Tab-separated table of C-alpha atoms in Angstrom:
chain	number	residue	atom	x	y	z
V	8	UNK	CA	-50.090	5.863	-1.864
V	9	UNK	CA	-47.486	5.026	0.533
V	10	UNK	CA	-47.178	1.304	-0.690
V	11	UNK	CA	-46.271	3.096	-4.031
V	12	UNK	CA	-43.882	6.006	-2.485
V	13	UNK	CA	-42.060	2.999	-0.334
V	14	UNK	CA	-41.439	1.053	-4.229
V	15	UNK	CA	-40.499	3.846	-5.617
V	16	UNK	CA	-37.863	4.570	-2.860
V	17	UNK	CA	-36.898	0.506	-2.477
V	18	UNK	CA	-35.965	1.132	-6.614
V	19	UNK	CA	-34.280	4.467	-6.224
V	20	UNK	CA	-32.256	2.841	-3.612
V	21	UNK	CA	-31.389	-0.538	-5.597
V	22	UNK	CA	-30.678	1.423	-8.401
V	23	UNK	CA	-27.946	3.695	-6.494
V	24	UNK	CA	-26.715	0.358	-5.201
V	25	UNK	CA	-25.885	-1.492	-8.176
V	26	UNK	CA	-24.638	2.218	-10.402
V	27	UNK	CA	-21.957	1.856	-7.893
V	28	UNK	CA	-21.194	-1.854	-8.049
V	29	UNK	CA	-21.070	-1.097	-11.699
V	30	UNK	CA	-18.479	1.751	-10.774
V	31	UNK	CA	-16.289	-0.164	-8.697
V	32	UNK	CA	-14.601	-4.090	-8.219
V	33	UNK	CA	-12.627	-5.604	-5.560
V	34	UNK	CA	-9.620	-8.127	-5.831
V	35	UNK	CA	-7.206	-9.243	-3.826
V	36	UNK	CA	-3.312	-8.986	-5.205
V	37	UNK	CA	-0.829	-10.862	-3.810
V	38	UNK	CA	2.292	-8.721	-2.482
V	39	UNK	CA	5.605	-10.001	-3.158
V	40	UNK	CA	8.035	-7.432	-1.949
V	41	UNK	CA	8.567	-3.993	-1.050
V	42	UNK	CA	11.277	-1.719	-2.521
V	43	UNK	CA	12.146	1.747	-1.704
V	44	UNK	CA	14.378	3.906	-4.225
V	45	UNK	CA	17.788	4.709	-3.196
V	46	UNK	CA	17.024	8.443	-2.835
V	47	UNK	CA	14.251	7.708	-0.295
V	48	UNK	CA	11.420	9.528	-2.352
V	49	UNK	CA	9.593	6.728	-3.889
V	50	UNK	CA	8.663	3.191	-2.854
V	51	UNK	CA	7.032	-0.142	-4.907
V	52	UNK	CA	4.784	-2.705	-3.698
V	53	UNK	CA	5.339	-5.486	-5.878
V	54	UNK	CA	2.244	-7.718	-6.354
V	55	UNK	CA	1.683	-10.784	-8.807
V	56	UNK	CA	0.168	-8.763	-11.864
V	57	UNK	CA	0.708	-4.896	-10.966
V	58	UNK	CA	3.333	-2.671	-9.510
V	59	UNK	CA	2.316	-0.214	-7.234
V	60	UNK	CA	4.716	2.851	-7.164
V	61	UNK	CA	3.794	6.043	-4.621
V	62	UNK	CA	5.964	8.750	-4.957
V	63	UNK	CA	5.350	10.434	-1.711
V	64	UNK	CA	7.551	8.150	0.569
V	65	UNK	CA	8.949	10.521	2.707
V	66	UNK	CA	7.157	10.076	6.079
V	67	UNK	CA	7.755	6.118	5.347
V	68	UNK	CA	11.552	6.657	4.772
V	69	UNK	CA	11.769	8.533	7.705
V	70	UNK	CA	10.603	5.942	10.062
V	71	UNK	CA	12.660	3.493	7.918
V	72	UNK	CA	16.198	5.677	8.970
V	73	UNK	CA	15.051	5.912	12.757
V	74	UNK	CA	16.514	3.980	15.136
V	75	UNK	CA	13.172	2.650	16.022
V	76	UNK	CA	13.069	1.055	12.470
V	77	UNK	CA	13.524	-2.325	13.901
V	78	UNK	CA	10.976	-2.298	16.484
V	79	UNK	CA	8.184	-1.641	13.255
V	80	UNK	CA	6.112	-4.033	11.457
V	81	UNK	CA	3.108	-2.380	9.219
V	82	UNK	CA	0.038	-3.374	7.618
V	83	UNK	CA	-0.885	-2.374	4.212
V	84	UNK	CA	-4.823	-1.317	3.602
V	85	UNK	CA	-6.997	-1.572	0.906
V	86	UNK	CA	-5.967	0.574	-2.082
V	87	UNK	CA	-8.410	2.435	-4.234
V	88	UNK	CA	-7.156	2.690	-7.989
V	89	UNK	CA	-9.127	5.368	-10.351
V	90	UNK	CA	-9.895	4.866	-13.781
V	91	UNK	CA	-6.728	6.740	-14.651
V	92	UNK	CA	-4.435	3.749	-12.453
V	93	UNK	CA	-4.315	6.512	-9.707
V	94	UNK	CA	-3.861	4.078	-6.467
V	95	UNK	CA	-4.387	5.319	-2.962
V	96	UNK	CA	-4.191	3.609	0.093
V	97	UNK	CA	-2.370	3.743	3.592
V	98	UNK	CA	0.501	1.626	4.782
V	99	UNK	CA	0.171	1.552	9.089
V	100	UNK	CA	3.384	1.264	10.778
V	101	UNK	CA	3.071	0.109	14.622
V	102	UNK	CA	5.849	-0.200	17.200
V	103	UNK	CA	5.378	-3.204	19.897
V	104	UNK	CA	7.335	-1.556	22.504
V	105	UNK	CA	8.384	2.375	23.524
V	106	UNK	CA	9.829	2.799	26.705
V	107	UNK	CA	11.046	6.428	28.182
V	108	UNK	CA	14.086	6.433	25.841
V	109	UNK	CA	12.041	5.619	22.783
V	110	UNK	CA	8.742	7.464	22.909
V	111	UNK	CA	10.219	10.979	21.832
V	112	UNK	CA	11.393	10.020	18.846
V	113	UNK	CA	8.368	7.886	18.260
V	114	UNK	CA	6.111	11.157	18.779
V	115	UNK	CA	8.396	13.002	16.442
V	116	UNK	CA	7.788	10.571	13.812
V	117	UNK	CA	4.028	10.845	14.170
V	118	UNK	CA	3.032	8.055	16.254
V	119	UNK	CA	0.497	8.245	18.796
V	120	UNK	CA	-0.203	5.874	21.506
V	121	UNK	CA	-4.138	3.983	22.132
V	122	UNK	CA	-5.280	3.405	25.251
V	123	UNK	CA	-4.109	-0.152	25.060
V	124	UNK	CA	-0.453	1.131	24.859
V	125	UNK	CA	-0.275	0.209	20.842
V	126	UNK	CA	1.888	2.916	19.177
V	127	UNK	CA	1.299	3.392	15.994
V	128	UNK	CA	0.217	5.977	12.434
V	129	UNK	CA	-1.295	6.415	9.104
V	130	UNK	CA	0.880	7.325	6.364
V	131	UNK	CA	-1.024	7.777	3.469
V	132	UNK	CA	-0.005	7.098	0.058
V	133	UNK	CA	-0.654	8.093	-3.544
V	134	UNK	CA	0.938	6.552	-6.495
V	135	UNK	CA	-0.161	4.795	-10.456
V	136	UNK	CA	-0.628	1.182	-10.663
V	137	UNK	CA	1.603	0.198	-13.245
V	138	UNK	CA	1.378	-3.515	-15.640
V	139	UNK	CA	3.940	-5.836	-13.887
V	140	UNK	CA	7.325	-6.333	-16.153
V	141	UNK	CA	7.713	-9.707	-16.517
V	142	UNK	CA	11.257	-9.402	-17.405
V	143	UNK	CA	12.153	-7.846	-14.398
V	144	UNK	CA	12.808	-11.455	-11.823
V	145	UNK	CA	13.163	-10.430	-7.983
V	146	UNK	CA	15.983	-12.160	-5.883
V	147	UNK	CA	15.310	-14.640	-3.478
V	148	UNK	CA	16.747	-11.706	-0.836
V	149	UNK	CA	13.819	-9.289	-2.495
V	150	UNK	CA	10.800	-11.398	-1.521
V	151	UNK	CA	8.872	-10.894	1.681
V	152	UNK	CA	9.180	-13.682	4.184
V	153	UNK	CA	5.658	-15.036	3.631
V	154	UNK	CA	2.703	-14.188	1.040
V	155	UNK	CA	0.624	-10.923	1.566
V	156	UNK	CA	-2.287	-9.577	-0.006
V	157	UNK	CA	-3.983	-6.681	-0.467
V	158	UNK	CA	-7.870	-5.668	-1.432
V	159	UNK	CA	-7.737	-3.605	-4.471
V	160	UNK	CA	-10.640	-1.739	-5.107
V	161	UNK	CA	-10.491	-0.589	-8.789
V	162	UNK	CA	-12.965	1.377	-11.446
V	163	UNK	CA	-14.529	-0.656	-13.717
V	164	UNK	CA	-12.743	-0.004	-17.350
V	165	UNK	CA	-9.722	1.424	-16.180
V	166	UNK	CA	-7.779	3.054	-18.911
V	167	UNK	CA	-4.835	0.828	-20.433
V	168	UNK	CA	-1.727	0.840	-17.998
V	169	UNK	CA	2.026	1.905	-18.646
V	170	UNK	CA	4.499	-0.980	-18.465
V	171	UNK	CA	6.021	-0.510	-14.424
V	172	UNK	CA	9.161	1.485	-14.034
V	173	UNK	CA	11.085	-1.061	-12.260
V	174	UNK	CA	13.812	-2.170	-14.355
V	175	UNK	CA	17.277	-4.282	-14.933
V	176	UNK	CA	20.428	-1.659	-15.087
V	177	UNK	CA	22.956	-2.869	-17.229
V	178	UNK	CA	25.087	-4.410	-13.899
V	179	UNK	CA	21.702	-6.331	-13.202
V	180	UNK	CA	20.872	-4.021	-10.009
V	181	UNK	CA	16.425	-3.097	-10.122
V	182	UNK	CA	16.106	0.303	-10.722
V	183	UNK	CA	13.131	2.623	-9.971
V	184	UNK	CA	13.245	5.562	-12.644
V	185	UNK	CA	16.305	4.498	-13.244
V	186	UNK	CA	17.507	4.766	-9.253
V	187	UNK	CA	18.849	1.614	-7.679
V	188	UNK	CA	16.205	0.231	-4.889
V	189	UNK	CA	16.376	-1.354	-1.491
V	190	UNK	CA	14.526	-3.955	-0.426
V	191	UNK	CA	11.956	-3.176	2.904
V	192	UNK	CA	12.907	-5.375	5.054
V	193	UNK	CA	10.264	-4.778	7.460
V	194	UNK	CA	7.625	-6.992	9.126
V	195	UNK	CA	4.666	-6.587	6.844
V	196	UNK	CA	1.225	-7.678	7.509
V	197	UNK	CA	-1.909	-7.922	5.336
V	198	UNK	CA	-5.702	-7.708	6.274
């Protein structure tokens, strides 16, 4: 009886296992830049196929207009996209160095300090994965330094994406609905 209960359970289990693999895939995309919209609100992680565009950018803009911008460099987790092309995920900035001048505006922008002196915090972000638009070519000046990827974990049969908001303006400037962007120049790092 307990040879049979223990099956039972090993099947149960398996089964659970492989509804979920079913449920879910992973991927890596390759990043190619980082933009941020002129008003601050929105940012888009460009990969090789999709565009990632989170709407809640605040907290990230706000560390981007400190004056400890240029002592950042972030790291960009895994991001979870929905069968509707909803995207999550979390973008880490870290600063290497705080000294007494620095660390109240550090803790006013959120960041905590480890044990091992590391300051650093989570933003989270929410955004729609958008189809990349090929007719939209990134400057030289646009690109991140070096290649980046992130894991994309995504819902198997996704509904059909929107082409990406990121367009050409008639002067040739990339707009985010329809808002000039900046490139993020800021140290980015991948897993």
């Amino acid at each position: 009886m307990a040879a049979v209960l223990l099956a039972m359970a090993m099947l149960c289990l398996s089964g659970c296992l492989a509804t979920d693999a079913l449920r879910e895939g992973s991927r890596w995309e390759r990043i190619q830049s980082v933009l941020v919209s002129a008003d601050g609100t929105s940012i888009a992680i460009v990969g090789a196929k999709h565009d990632y565009v989170f709407t809640n950018a605040s907290e990230l803009t706000a560390c981007l207009g400190s004056d400890l911008h240029g002592l950042m460099e972030a790291s960009i987790y895994d991001f979870h996209v929905d069968r509707e092309n909803v995207v999550t995920g979390s973008l880490v900035p870290r600063i290497k160095t705080v000294d007494e001048i620095a660390e109240p505006k550090a803790v006013a922008l959120g960041f905590t300090r480890d044990s091992h002196e590391r300051w650093s915090r989570e933003i989270r972000l929410e955004g729609k994965r958008y189809k990349r638009n090929t007719g939209v070519a990134l400057h030289e000046s646009q690109m991140l330094n070096r290649s980046y990827s992130v894991q994309v974990m995504e819902a198997r049969h996704p509904a059909l994406m929107a082409l990406s908001p990121l367009t050409v303006a008639a002067d040739g400037a990339i707009t985010l609905f329809a808002l000039p962007v900046m490139f993020l120049a800021w140290g980015i790092t991948g897993k």
